[in-house]
Coordinates of C-alpha atoms in Angstrom, one line a residue:
X8 CA 107.0 95.5 76.3
X9 CA 104.3 96.8 78.7
X10 CA 102.8 93.4 79.3
X11 CA 105.4 92.5 81.8
X12 CA 104.2 94.0 85.0
X13 CA 100.8 92.3 85.3
X14 CA 102.6 88.9 84.9
X15 CA 105.1 89.8 87.5
X16 CA 102.5 91.0 90.0
X17 CA 100.4 87.8 89.5
X18 CA 103.4 85.6 90.1
X19 CA 104.5 87.6 93.1
X20 CA 101.0 87.2 94.6
X21 CA 101.0 83.5 93.9
X22 CA 104.4 83.2 95.6
X23 CA 103.2 85.2 98.6
X24 CA 105.7 88.0 97.9
X25 CA 105.0 91.7 98.2
X26 CA 105.3 93.7 95.0
X27 CA 106.2 96.9 96.8
X28 CA 105.2 100.4 95.7
X29 CA 104.8 99.9 92.0
X30 CA 102.5 101.4 89.4
X31 CA 102.1 104.8 91.0
X32 CA 100.9 106.3 87.8
X33 CA 104.2 106.7 85.8
X34 CA 104.4 104.3 82.9
X35 CA 108.1 103.6 83.3
X36 CA 107.5 102.0 86.7
X37 CA 105.2 99.5 85.0
X38 CA 107.8 98.6 82.3
X39 CA 111.1 98.6 84.0
X40 CA 110.6 95.7 86.5
X41 CA 110.9 93.3 83.5
X42 CA 112.5 95.4 80.8
X43 CA 115.8 97.4 80.7
X44 CA 114.5 100.3 78.7
X45 CA 111.4 102.5 78.8
X46 CA 110.7 104.1 75.4
X47 CA 108.5 107.2 75.1
X48 CA 104.8 106.7 74.4
X49 CA 105.4 108.6 71.1
X50 CA 107.3 105.7 69.6
X51 CA 110.8 106.4 68.2
X52 CA 111.9 104.7 65.0
X53 CA 113.0 101.1 65.0
X54 CA 116.6 102.2 64.2
X55 CA 116.7 104.5 67.2
X56 CA 115.2 101.9 69.5
X57 CA 117.8 99.4 68.2
X58 CA 120.6 101.7 69.0
X59 CA 119.6 102.1 72.6
X60 CA 118.7 98.5 73.1
X61 CA 122.1 97.4 71.7
X62 CA 123.9 99.8 73.9
X63 CA 122.1 98.5 77.0
X64 CA 122.6 94.9 76.0
X65 CA 126.3 95.6 75.7
X66 CA 126.3 96.7 79.4
X67 CA 124.8 93.5 80.6
X68 CA 127.1 91.4 78.3
X69 CA 130.0 93.0 80.2
X70 CA 128.6 92.0 83.5
X71 CA 127.3 95.4 84.5
X72 CA 123.7 96.7 84.8
X73 CA 121.7 99.7 83.8
X74 CA 118.0 100.6 83.3
X75 CA 117.0 103.6 81.1
X76 CA 113.9 105.7 81.0
X77 CA 113.6 108.1 78.0
X78 CA 111.0 110.7 78.9
X79 CA 110.1 112.8 75.9
X80 CA 106.9 114.5 77.1
X81 CA 104.7 114.9 80.2
X82 CA 102.5 112.0 79.1
X83 CA 105.5 109.7 79.7
X84 CA 105.2 110.6 83.4
X85 CA 101.5 109.7 83.7
X86 CA 100.2 111.0 87.0
X87 CA 103.3 113.0 87.8
X88 CA 103.8 115.5 84.9
X89 CA 105.2 118.0 87.3
X90 CA 108.5 116.1 87.2
X91 CA 108.9 116.8 83.5
X92 CA 112.4 118.2 82.8
X93 CA 113.4 117.5 86.4
X94 CA 115.5 114.4 85.6
X95 CA 117.3 114.1 88.9
X96 CA 114.1 114.3 90.9
X97 CA 112.4 111.7 88.7
X98 CA 115.5 109.5 88.8
X99 CA 115.2 109.3 92.6
X100 CA 111.4 108.8 92.4
X101 CA 111.6 106.0 89.9
X102 CA 114.6 104.4 91.5
X103 CA 112.7 104.1 94.8
X104 CA 109.7 102.7 93.1
X105 CA 111.8 100.0 91.5
X106 CA 113.8 99.0 94.5
X107 CA 111.8 95.8 95.1
X108 CA 113.1 94.5 91.7
X109 CA 116.2 96.6 90.9
X110 CA 118.9 98.4 92.7
X111 CA 121.5 99.6 90.3
X112 CA 122.3 102.5 87.9
X113 CA 119.2 104.1 86.6
X114 CA 119.5 106.6 83.8
X115 CA 116.8 109.2 83.0
X116 CA 116.9 111.1 79.7
X117 CA 114.7 114.2 79.3
X118 CA 115.1 117.1 76.8
X119 CA 116.5 119.2 79.6
X120 CA 119.2 116.7 80.5
X121 CA 120.2 113.7 82.4
X122 CA 119.2 112.2 85.8
X123 CA 120.9 109.2 87.5
X124 CA 120.2 107.2 90.6
X125 CA 121.7 104.1 92.1
X126 CA 119.7 103.1 95.2
X127 CA 121.0 106.1 97.2
X128 CA 124.6 105.2 96.5
X129 CA 127.1 107.6 95.0
X130 CA 126.6 108.5 91.3
X131 CA 129.7 110.7 91.1
X132 CA 131.3 108.4 88.4
X133 CA 128.1 108.5 86.3
X134 CA 127.7 112.3 86.6
X135 CA 131.3 112.9 85.7
X136 CA 130.7 111.2 82.3
X137 CA 127.2 112.7 81.7
X138 CA 128.4 116.2 82.4
X139 CA 130.4 116.0 79.2
X140 CA 127.5 114.8 77.0
X141 CA 124.7 117.0 75.6
X142 CA 121.2 115.8 75.2
X143 CA 119.6 116.4 71.8
X144 CA 115.9 116.7 72.5
X145 CA 114.8 118.1 69.1
X146 CA 112.9 114.9 68.4
X147 CA 112.0 111.6 70.0
X148 CA 114.6 109.8 67.8
X149 CA 117.4 112.2 68.8
X150 CA 116.5 111.9 72.4
X151 CA 116.7 108.1 72.2
X152 CA 120.0 108.3 70.3
X153 CA 121.4 110.6 73.0
X154 CA 120.5 108.0 75.5
X155 CA 122.3 105.3 73.5
X156 CA 125.4 107.5 73.3
X157 CA 125.3 108.1 77.1
X158 CA 125.0 104.4 77.9
X159 CA 128.0 103.6 75.6
X160 CA 130.2 106.3 77.2
X161 CA 129.2 105.3 80.7
X162 CA 130.1 101.7 80.0
X163 CA 133.4 102.7 78.2
X164 CA 134.3 104.8 81.2
X165 CA 133.6 101.9 83.6
X166 CA 131.1 104.1 85.4
X167 CA 128.3 101.5 85.6
X168 CA 129.9 99.2 88.2
X169 CA 127.5 98.8 91.0
X170 CA 127.1 96.1 93.7
X171 CA 124.3 93.7 92.9
X172 CA 122.3 93.3 96.1
X173 CA 118.9 92.2 94.9
X174 CA 118.1 88.4 94.8
X175 CA 116.3 86.9 91.8
X176 CA 112.7 85.8 91.7
X177 CA 111.8 82.4 90.3
X178 CA 108.3 81.1 89.5
X179 CA 107.8 77.4 89.2
X180 CA 104.8 76.3 87.1
X181 CA 102.5 73.4 88.0
X182 CA 102.2 70.7 85.3
X183 CA 101.1 67.1 84.8
X184 CA 103.8 64.4 84.8
X185 CA 103.5 61.0 83.2
X186 CA 105.2 58.0 84.8
X187 CA 107.9 56.5 82.6
X188 CA 108.0 59.6 80.3
X189 CA 110.2 62.7 80.0
X190 CA 108.6 65.9 81.3
X191 CA 109.7 69.5 80.6
X192 CA 109.2 71.8 83.6
X193 CA 108.8 75.5 82.5
X194 CA 109.7 78.4 84.8
X195 CA 110.3 82.1 84.7
X196 CA 113.1 84.0 86.3
X197 CA 113.4 87.7 87.0
X198 CA 116.7 89.2 88.1
X199 CA 118.2 92.7 87.9
X200 CA 121.4 91.4 86.5
X201 CA 119.5 89.5 83.8
X202 CA 121.4 86.3 84.6
X203 CA 120.7 83.5 87.0
X204 CA 121.1 79.8 87.6
X205 CA 118.2 77.7 88.9
X206 CA 118.3 74.6 91.2
X207 CA 115.3 72.3 90.9
X208 CA 114.2 69.5 93.2
X209 CA 111.3 67.1 92.8
X210 CA 109.8 66.1 96.2
X211 CA 107.5 63.2 96.9
X212 CA 106.3 62.2 100.4
X213 CA 108.5 64.8 101.9
X214 CA 111.7 63.4 100.3
X215 CA 113.7 64.7 97.4
X216 CA 113.6 62.2 94.6
X217 CA 115.4 64.2 91.9
X218 CA 117.7 67.2 91.7
X219 CA 118.0 69.1 88.4
X220 CA 119.7 72.4 87.4
X221 CA 119.6 75.1 84.8
X222 CA 122.9 76.9 84.4
X223 CA 123.6 80.6 84.7
X224 CA 121.7 82.0 81.7
X225 CA 119.7 85.1 80.6
X226 CA 116.6 85.7 82.6
X227 CA 114.4 87.3 79.9
X228 CA 111.2 87.2 82.0
X229 CA 108.6 86.9 79.2
X230 CA 110.5 83.9 77.8
X231 CA 110.1 80.8 80.0
X232 CA 113.1 78.5 80.6
X233 CA 112.8 74.8 81.2
X234 CA 114.5 71.6 82.5
X235 CA 113.6 68.1 81.6
X236 CA 113.2 65.1 83.9
X237 CA 112.8 61.4 82.9
X238 CA 109.9 60.5 85.3
X239 CA 110.4 57.1 86.9
X240 CA 107.8 54.4 86.2
X241 CA 107.0 54.2 89.9
X242 CA 106.2 57.4 91.6
X243 CA 103.8 58.5 94.3
X244 CA 100.4 59.7 93.0
X245 CA 99.9 62.3 95.7
X246 CA 102.0 64.9 97.5
X247 CA 104.5 65.4 94.6
X248 CA 105.8 68.9 94.0
X249 CA 108.5 70.8 92.3
X250 CA 110.7 73.4 94.1
X251 CA 113.1 75.9 92.5
X252 CA 115.7 78.3 93.8
X253 CA 117.5 80.9 91.6
X254 CA 121.0 82.3 92.2
X255 CA 122.4 85.2 90.3
X256 CA 126.1 85.7 89.4
X257 CA 126.7 87.8 92.5
X258 CA 125.5 84.9 94.7
X259 CA 122.2 86.5 95.7
X260 CA 119.7 83.7 96.2
X261 CA 115.9 83.8 95.7
X262 CA 113.2 82.4 98.0
X263 CA 112.2 78.9 97.1
X264 CA 109.2 78.6 94.8
X265 CA 107.2 75.3 95.0
X266 CA 104.2 74.1 93.0
X267 CA 102.3 70.8 93.2
X268 CA 102.6 68.3 90.4
X269 CA 99.8 66.2 89.1
X270 CA 100.7 62.6 88.4
X271 CA 98.8 61.2 85.4
X272 CA 97.3 57.7 85.6
X273 CA 99.2 55.1 83.6

């Protein structure tokens, strides 16, 4: 789960994009750009993790969004242990750290209670639901299960509707193409709604020679997606590149990501 941030930052640097103020010492800011849940360093049971993961996946399946950070101990806050059991303060802190990747409902769960942040927008609907739910912080498992219950009730109450304003990121990958043969082009997509479509163009000599597409689909960042192209027998040997643009369900469009393609000799 924690492998995601280094990949994101490397791709952002390659694409010339700014990563923003990430990794300020709290582990959740390293995890949540690519994941929807931060679990405590003292790992909960597989059953407890599954309960929360399923609840969060259900939110995305319904077209809504939420990210959750379960903070069981000061070590889960890294360099800012002073925010332990101050869930509202940490929610704002973490939400602002994540804004380059995610602007939407962010739920913090600590033994002392709940915190919620949504990019500075009203969280009255979320708090109305959370005020009626007690946190069980007697163990890591119970804390995680409390988070699962909260997510389910927030979704049932329709309290997680939030305008999606962040565009996706798409990262084309360079590859070698072989004239006269099919080539699969791999790419990775990152979007805070976890769903995006991708338009692909192949350019040679400054002209588009092929247009491909990948439909609206999950954007699980660690798992690359791909499109296939039957490469023509005759194609320029230099100046060939692939360009990709991602669009999420709300119509937010990414910057175009291009990478050169190497044309193999026949």
